[in-house]
Each structure stands twice: as C-alpha cells, then as structure tokens.
Short mmCIF file of C-alpha atoms and ligand atoms in Angstrom, two decimals:
data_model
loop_
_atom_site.label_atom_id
_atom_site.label_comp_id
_atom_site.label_asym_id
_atom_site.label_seq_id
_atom_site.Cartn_x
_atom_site.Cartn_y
_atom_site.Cartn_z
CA UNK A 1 0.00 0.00 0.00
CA UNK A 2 2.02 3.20 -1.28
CA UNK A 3 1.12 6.17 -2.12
CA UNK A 4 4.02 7.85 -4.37
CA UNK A 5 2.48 10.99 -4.82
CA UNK A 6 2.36 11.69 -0.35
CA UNK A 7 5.04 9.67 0.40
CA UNK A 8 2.97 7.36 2.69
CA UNK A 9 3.21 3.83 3.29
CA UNK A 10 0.79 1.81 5.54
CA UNK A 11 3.92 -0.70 5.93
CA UNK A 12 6.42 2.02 7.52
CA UNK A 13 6.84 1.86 11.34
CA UNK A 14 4.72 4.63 13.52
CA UNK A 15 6.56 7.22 13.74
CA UNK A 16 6.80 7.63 9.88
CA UNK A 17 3.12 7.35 9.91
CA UNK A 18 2.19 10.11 12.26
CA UNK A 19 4.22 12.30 10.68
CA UNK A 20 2.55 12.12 7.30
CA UNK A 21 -0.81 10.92 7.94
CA UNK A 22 -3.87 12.78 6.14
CA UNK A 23 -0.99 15.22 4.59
CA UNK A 24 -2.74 16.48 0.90
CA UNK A 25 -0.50 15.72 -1.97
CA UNK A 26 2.08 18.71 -2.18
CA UNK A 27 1.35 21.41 -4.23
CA UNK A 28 4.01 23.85 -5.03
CA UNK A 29 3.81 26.80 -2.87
CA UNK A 30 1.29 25.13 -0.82
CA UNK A 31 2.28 24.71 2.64
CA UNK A 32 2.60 20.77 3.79
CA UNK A 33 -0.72 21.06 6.42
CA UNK A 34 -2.87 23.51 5.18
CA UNK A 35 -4.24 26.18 7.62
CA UNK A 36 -7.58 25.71 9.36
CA UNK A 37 -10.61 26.55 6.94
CA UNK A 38 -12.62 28.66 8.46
CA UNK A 39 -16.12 28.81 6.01
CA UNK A 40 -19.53 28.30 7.25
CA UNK A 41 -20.31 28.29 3.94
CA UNK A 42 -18.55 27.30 0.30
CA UNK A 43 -19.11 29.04 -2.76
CA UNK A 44 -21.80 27.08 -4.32
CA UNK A 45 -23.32 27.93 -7.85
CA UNK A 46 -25.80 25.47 -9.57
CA UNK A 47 -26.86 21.98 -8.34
CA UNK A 48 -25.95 22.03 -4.68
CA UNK A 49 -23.81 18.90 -4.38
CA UNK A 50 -20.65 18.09 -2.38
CA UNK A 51 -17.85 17.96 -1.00
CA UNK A 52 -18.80 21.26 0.07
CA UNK A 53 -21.59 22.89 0.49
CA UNK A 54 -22.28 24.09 4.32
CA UNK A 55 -20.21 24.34 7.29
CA UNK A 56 -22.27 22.00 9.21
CA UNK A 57 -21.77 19.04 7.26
CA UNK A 58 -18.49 19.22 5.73
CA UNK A 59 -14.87 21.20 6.08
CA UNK A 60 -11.44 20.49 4.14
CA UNK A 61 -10.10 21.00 7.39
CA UNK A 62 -11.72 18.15 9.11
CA UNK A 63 -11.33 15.98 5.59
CA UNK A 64 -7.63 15.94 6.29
CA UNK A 65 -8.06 15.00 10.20
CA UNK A 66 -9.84 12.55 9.37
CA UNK A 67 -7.57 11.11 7.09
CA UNK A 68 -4.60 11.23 9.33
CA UNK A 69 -6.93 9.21 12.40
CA UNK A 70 -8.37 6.68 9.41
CA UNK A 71 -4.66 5.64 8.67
CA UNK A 72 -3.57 5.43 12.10
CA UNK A 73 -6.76 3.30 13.06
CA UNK A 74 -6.94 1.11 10.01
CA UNK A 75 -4.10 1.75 8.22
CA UNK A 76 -4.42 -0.69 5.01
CA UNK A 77 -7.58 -1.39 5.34
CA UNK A 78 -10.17 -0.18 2.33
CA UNK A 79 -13.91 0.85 3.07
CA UNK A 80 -13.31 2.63 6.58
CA UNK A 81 -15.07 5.40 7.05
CA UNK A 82 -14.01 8.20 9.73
CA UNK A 83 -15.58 11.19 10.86
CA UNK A 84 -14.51 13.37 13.24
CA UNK A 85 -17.03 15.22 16.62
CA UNK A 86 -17.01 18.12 18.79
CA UNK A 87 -15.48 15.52 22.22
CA UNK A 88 -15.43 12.14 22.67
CA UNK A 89 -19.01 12.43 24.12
CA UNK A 90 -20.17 13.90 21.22
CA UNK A 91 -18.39 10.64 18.97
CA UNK A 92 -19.60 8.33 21.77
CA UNK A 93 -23.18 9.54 21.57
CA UNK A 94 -23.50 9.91 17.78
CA UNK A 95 -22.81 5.96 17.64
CA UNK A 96 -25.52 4.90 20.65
CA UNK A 97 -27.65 7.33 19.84
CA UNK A 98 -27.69 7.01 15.55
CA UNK A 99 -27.46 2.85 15.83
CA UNK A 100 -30.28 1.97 18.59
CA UNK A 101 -34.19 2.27 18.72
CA UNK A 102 -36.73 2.08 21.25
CA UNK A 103 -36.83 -1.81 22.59
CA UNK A 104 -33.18 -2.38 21.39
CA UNK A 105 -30.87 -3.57 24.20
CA UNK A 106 -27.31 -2.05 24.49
CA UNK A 107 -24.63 -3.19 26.41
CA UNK A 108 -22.14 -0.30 28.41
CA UNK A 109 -18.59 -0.90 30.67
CA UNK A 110 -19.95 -0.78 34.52
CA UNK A 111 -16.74 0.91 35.00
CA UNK A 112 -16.31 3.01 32.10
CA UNK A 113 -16.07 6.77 31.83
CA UNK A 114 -17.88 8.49 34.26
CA UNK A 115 -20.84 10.51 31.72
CA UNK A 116 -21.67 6.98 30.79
CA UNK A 117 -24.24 6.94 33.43
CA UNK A 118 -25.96 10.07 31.99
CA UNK A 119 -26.07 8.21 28.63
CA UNK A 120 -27.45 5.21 29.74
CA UNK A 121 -30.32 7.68 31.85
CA UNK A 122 -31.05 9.32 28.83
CA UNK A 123 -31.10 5.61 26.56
CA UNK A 124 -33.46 4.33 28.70
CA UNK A 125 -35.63 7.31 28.65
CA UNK A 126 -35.52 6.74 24.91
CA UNK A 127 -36.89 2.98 25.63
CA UNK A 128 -33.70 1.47 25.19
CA UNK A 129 -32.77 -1.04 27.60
CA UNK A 130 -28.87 -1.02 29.01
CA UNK A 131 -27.04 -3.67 30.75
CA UNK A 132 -23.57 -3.68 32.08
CA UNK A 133 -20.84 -5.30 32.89
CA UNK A 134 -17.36 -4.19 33.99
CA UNK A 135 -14.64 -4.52 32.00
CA UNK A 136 -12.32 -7.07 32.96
CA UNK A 137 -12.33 -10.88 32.69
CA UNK A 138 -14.31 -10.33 29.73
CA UNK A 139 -17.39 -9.94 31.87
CA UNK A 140 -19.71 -8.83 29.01
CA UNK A 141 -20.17 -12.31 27.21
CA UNK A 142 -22.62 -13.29 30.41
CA UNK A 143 -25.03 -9.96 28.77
CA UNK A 144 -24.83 -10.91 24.71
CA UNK A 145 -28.10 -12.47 24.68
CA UNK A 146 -30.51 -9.98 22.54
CA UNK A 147 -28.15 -6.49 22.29
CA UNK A 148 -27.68 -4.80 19.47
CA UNK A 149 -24.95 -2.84 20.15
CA UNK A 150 -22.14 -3.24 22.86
CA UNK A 151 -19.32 -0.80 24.01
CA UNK A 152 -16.69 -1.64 25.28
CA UNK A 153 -13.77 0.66 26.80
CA UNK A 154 -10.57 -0.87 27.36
CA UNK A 155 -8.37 -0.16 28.87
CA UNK A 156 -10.91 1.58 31.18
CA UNK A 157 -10.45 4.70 32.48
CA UNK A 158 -9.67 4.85 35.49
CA UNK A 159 -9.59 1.38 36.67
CA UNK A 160 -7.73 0.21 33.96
CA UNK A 161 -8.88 -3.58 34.00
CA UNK A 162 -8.67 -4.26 29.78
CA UNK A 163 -10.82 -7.21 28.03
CA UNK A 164 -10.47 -9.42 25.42
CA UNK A 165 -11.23 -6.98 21.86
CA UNK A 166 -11.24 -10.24 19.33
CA UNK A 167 -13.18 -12.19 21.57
CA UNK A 168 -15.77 -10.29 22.74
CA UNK A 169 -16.60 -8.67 19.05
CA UNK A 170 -16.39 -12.49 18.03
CA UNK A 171 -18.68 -13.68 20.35
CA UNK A 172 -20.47 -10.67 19.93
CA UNK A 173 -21.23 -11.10 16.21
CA UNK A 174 -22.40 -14.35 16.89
CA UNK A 175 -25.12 -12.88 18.75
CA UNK A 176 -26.07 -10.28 16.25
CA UNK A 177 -24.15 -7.35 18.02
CA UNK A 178 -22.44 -4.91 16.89
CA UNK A 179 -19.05 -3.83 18.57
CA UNK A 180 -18.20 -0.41 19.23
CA UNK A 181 -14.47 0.10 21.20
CA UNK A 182 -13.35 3.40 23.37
CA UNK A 183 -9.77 3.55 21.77
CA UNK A 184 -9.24 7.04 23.80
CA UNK A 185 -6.73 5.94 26.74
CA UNK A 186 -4.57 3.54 24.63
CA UNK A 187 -4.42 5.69 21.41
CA UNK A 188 -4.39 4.18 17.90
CA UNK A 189 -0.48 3.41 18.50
CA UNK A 190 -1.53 1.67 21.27
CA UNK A 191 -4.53 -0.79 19.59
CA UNK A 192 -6.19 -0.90 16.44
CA UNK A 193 -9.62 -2.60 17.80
CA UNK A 194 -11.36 -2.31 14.16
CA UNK A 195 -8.23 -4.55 13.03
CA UNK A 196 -9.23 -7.08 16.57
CA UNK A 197 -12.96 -7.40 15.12
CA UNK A 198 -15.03 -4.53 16.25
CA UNK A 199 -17.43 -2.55 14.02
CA UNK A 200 -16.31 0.91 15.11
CA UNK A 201 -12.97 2.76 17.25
CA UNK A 202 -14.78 5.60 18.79
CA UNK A 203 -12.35 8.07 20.83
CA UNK A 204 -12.04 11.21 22.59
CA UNK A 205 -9.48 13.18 20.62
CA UNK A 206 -9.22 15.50 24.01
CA UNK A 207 -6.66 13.66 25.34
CA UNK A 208 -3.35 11.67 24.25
CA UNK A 209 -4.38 11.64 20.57
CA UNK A 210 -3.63 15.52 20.77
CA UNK A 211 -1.70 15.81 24.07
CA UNK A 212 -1.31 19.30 24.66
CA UNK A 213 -5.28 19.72 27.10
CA UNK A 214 -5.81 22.91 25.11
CA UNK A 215 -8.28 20.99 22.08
CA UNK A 216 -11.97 19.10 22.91
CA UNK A 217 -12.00 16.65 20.14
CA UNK A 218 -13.81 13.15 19.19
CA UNK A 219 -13.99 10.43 16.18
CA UNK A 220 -15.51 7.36 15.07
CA UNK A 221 -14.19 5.40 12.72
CA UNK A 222 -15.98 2.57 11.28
CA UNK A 223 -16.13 -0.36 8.70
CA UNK A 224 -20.25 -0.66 7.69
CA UNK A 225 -20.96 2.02 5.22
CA UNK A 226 -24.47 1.99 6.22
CA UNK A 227 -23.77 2.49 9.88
CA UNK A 228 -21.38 5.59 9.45
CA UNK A 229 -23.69 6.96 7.12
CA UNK A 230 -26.19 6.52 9.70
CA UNK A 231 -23.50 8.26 12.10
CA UNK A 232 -22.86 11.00 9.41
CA UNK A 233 -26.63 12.23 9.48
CA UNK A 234 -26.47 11.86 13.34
CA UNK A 235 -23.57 14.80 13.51
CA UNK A 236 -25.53 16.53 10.62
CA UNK A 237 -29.06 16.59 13.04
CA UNK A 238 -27.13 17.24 15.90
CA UNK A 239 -24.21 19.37 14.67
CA UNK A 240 -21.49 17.85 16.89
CA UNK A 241 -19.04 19.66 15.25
CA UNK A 242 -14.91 20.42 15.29
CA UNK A 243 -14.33 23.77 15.13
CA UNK A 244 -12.01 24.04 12.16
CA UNK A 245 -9.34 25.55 14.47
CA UNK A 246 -9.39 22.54 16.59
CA UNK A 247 -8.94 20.16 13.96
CA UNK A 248 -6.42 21.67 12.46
CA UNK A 249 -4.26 21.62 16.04
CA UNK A 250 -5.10 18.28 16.36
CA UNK A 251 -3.72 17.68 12.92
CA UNK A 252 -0.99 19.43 13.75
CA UNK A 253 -0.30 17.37 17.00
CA UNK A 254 -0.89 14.21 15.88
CA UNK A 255 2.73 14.10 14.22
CA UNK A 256 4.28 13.97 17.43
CA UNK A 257 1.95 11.13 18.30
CA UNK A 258 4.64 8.34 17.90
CA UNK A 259 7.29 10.41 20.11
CA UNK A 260 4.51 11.54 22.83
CA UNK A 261 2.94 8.11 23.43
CA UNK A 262 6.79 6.00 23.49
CA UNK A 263 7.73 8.63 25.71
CA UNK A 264 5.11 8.58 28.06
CA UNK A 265 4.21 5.02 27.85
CA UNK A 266 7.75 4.00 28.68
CA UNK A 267 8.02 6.71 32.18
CA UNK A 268 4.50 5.53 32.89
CA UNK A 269 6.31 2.30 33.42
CA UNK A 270 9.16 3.76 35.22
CA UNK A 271 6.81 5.27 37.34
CA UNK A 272 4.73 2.10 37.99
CA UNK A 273 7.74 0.30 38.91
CA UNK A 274 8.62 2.80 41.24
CA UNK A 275 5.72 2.47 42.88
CA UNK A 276 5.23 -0.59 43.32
CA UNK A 277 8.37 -0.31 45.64
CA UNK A 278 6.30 1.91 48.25
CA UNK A 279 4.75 0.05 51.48
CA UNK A 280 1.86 3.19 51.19
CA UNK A 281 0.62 2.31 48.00
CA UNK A 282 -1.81 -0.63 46.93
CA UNK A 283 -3.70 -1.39 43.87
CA UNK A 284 -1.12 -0.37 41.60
CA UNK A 285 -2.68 -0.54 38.26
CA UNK A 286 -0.51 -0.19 35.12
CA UNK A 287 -1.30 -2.39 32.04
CA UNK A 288 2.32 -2.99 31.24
CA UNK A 289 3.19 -4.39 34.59
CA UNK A 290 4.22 -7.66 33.72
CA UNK A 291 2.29 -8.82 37.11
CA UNK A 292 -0.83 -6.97 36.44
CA UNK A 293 -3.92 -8.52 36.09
CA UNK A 294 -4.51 -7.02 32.64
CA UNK A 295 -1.20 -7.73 31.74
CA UNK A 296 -1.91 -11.05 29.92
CA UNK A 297 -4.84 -10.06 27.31
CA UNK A 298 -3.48 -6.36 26.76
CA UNK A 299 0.17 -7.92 25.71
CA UNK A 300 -1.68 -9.69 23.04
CA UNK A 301 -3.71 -6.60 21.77
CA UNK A 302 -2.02 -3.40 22.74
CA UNK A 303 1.33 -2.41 21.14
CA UNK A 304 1.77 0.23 23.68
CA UNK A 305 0.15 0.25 27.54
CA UNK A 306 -0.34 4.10 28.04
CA UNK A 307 -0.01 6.84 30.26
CA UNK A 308 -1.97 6.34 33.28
CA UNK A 309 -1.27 4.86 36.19
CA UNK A 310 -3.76 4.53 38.73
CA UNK A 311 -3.07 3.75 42.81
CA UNK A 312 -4.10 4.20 46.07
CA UNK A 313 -3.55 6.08 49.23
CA UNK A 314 -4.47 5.09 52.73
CA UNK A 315 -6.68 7.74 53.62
CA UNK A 316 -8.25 10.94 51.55
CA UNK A 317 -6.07 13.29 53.74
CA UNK A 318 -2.91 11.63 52.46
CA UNK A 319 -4.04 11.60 48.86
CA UNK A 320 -4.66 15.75 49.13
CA UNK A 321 -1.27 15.81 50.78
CA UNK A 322 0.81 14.31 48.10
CA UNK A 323 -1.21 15.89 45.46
CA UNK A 324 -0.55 19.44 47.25
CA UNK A 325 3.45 17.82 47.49
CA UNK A 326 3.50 17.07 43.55
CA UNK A 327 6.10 20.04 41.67
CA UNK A 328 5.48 18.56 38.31
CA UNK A 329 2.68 16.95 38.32
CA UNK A 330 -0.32 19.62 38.34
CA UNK A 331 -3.71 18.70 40.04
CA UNK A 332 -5.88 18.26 37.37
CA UNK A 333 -8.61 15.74 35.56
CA UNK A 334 -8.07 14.57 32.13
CA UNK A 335 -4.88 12.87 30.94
CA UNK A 336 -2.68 11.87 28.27
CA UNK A 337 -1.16 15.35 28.02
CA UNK A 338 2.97 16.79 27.49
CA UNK A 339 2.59 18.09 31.37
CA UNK A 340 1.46 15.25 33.73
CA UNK A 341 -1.52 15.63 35.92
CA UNK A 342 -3.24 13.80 38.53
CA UNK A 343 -6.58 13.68 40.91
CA UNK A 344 -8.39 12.12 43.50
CA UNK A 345 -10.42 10.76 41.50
CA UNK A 346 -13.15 10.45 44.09
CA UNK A 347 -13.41 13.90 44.25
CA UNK A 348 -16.16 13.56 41.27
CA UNK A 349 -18.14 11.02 42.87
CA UNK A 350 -18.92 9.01 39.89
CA UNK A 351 -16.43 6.52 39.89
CA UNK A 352 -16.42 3.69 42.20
CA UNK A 353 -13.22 4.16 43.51
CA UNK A 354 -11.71 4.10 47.67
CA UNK A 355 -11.25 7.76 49.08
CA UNK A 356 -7.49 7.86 48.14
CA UNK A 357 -7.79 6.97 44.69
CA UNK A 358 -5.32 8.50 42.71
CA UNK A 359 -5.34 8.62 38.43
CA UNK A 360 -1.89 10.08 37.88
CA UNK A 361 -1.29 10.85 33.80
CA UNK A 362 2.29 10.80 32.92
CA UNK A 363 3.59 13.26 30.64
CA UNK A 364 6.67 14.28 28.42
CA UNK A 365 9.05 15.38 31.57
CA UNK A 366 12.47 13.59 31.76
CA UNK A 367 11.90 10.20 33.64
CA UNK A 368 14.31 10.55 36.12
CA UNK A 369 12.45 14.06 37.64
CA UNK A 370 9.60 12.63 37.33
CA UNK A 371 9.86 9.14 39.30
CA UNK A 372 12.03 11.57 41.95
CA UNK A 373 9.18 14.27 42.14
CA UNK A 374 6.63 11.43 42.78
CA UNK A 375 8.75 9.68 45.58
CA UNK A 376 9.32 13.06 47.41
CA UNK A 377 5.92 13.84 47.20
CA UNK A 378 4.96 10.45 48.88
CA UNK A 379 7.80 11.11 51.63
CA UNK A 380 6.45 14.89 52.11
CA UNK A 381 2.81 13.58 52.84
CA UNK A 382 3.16 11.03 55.15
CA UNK A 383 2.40 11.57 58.54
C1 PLP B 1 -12.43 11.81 28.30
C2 PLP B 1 -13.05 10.54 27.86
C3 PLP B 1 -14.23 10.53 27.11
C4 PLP B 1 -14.97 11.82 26.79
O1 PLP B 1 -14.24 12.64 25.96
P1 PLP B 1 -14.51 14.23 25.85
O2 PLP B 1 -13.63 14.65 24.74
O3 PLP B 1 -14.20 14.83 27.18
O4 PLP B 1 -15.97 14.38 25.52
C5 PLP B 1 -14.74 9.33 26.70
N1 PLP B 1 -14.12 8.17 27.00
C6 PLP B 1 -13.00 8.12 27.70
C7 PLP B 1 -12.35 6.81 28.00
C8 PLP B 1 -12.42 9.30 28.16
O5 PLP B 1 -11.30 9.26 28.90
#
C-alpha cells in the first residue's frame, strides 16, 4: 500500500506514519498542512452537491483530520469510514444514539467513563434497555443475549482492567451485536480494535491523541458504510461539530503522536515500577506491569500500555497531601497530556473508587524528575 504521490506507506513503522498521515499531496507553494478553513459556507453555484456545500456538514479542514486518524486506526484497510465530533461524548453519543431504537438492548462498561451513566439515563428514557458489565475478565459475554450494540472501553479509564477486543466482538457477532471500542486511553499506537474485530474505534481526541489539554475533540471510525452513514446524518441533526481551528491543532499534533505516546508510555512504566516499591501504596494498576492482572490479554492486543497509572492512598487526607506535594505533576482531571496531571479521583463522585484513589497521567518530563518528584511527594505527605 504506497502512495508515491504523499510519500505514505501503511507498511512504515509509527513514527513515519504520524508524521505524514492525512498530509494532501504537495502542491508547489502550498504549505505541507494547510491552515484551518474557516467557512460556514462554500461558494456554491448550480446543483448544490458536495464535498462542500455548508459548514455543518463538511470542512477540508476536518477531511484531512480525518484522514490522518483513518490511517492510524486502520491503516491498510479499504472501506473505513471516519468522521470526526465536537469531544469524545459527542463521537460516543453519535454511535448509541444514531445505531439503537426504542426496545433495542445495548450493552455499556460498569466501570467506564464516568458521563456513561448520563447516557445510559437518557437511553433508557428513549426505551432502550442497558445492561452492564465491567470490563475485565471479559465480563460482558454473560449480557450478549438480545443487544444490538455493545461498548466496550478498554483499557478503562480509570480502573484500567482491559478485556479481550477479538473475543468479545467475536462472540459478539455471533449474537447479532455490533461492537463499538473506546480507543481514547490507549491511542491508535496503542490498539487498532477495528483490526481485533469490532465494528467501530470511537475516541475522545481531548486527550493523548492531541496531548497538549488545550483541544476538545472526538472520532468514530468505522467499517459498515451503512452504519457511518447513519452516524454522518447523526452529527448533521445534531451538529457535533470540530471547530475548524481545533482540527487543524489536532492535525498538527498528531505528528508527534509516535514520540509523545513512546515517551510517556515507557516513564508511565518507570513510574509504575517505582511504585510498586512503596509500602503506602496498593492497587497499583498499570497495564504494562508484567504482574498486572490485565497484563496477559493487553500484551496480546495493545502495542503500547499508556499513560496512566492509577493507585491508592491510605486515607483521603494523604491523597490531598501528596497531590498538594506534587512540583510537576499539576492537580488536574483529564490525561494523556505533554505536562502530567493527577486527581483524587473520588473527588467527582462518579467513579467507584476508595477515598485515596489516585489517576496520575504521565507526561513528556524527563523520567528521572519525574519518578524523583513522585517519591518526594509520597515522603512529604506522610504523617
Ligand atoms: C475523556 C473521555 C471521554 C470523553 O471525551 P470528551 O472529549 O471529554 O468528551 C470518553 N471516553 C474516555 C475513556 C475518556 O477518557
């Protein structure tokens, strides 16, 4: 698979990819990533027929995005269909909402991010009925029976437990199901779940994919042309849309996608390892741990394990105390960002998660300062 004319090969390693992916074919005096298109409207004499006709349904701008995220999530792979959202929730959404109907059963991660409850609140007032099951141990073949559509969000965020992707969508199928997969905490360097079996990789953009926390972002993509087109009206009806701005900086980002998630994957590690060393900490959670319980099925399906590492403190108190003790790590929610943050994750009373809780997002800081500046922390806030 070459493309002579943009340089890109679905064969060459990541880092090639990212660089590249979605690029236009050069044009001379053209710059390589064209600037953000900013048109609520095209030019449009005559018959009124595409690419571009209104801001709402189109922009060049997102074209390209969504390019660069098709290659990365399917790269190879002919008929996939991507299409990028406002956030994650808005990607999220546009698939549950655009694929069930009243008396259709869905099937959503127990433990999965925390506005799933609100969805499944506002399914059921739509007379859709949602089970759940939590993520790991592949929990969610015991709920097939009957659904439609399941989602599954691995690894989940934030207890990171990870299931089975080619398993579950296989088992799925069998039942009728389609599979949708959160790809947001493990990237599309990290798993390819359309590749593993499921129907569509459905992401929040907002976080790792473009790594700097200053861009709300979502996609699907997705392999049935009937169901994306059915996902396409869905952001047309509901205008979930990128501002052009923000898909250009996530353009713009994802070249350093390859560089961001090695580099963070590989201190998230370090960091895990540390940790792991301290009598104060218990259930250390970090994919990549060779002696972690998801260790075993995400080896198989994830080339890379991520940034977050999630532990816990005795006590609430101690948890404030070492995230007041932190220098580089700034209290904050979200993750997969250059700057590392971290929370009590309690503190939003969703999750089901002890008091001293703590989701700590690793970032693009030197290793060594990091690892250091999360031991001194732990030393400053005991007792
Ligand atoms: C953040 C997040 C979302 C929601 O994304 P937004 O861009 O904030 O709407 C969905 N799923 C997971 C796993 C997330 O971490």
């Amino acid at each position: 698979m070459s493309d002579s004319a943009t340089g890109r090969s679905s064969g060459d390693g990541d880092g090639t990819r990212v660089v590249r992916a979605g690029l236009p074919e050069p044009v001379k005096y053209e710059p390589t990533l064209p600037g953000p298109a900013f048109a609520a409207h095209y030019h449009l004499p005559g018959e009124p027929t595409g690419p571009y006709t209104y801001g709402r349904d189109e922009n060049p701008t997102w074209t390209l995005l969504e390019h660069a995220v098709g290659e990365l999530e399917a790269p190879g792979q002919e008929g996939v269909e991507t299409l990028v959202f406002a956030s994650g929730m808005a990607a999220i959404s546009a698939v549950l909402f655009s694929q069930l109907r009243a008396g259709d059963t869905v099937v959503l991660p127990s433990d999965g991010y925390q506005a799933l409850p609100l969805v499944r609140t506002q399914l059921e007032a739509y007379g859709i009925e949602v089970r759940t099951a939590p993520t790991g141990n592949d929990a969610q073949l015991e709920v097939l029976d009957g659904a439609k559509l399941v989602l599954l969000e691995t690894p989940s965020n934030p207890g990171l437990d990870v299931c089975d992707i080619r398993r579950l969508a296989e088992a799925a199928h069998a039942h009728g199901a389609l599979v949708a997969v959160d790809n947001t905490l493990a990237t599309a360097l990290g798993q390819r779940p359309l590749e593993l079996g499921a129907d569509f990789a459905v992401a929040s953009g907002t976080k790792q994919l473009t790594g700097h926390g200053d861009v709300l972002l979502g996609y699907v993509a997705g392999r049935d042309a009937e169901a994306m087109a059915a996902v396409r009206r869905w952001r047309k009806i509901v205008g979930a849309i990128p501002g052009p701005m923000e898909a250009w900086l996530a353009h713009r980002s994802i070249a350093t996608l390859q560089l961001r998630v090695d580099r963070q994957s590989a201190t998230a590690l370090a960091v895990a390892e540390a940790l792991r060393e301290r009598p104060e900490v218990t259930g250390l959670r970090y994919p990549g741990l060779p002696d972690d319980p998801s260790y075993k099925v995400a080896s198989q399906q994830m080339r890379r394990y991520g940034c977050v590492v999630s532990f816990t403190l005795p006590t609430r108190a101690r948890a404030d105390r070492f995230l007041d003790a932190l220098r580089l790590v700034d209290d904050a929610t979200s993750f997969g960002g250059v700057r590392s943050t971290a929370e009590r994750r309690g503190r939003w009373g969703g999750d089901a998660v002890p008091e001293g809780f703590i989701r700590l997002s690793v970032g693009a800081e030197d290793p060594e300062d990091l690892v250091a500046d999360v031991l001194r922390a732990l030393d400053e806030s005991a007792e």
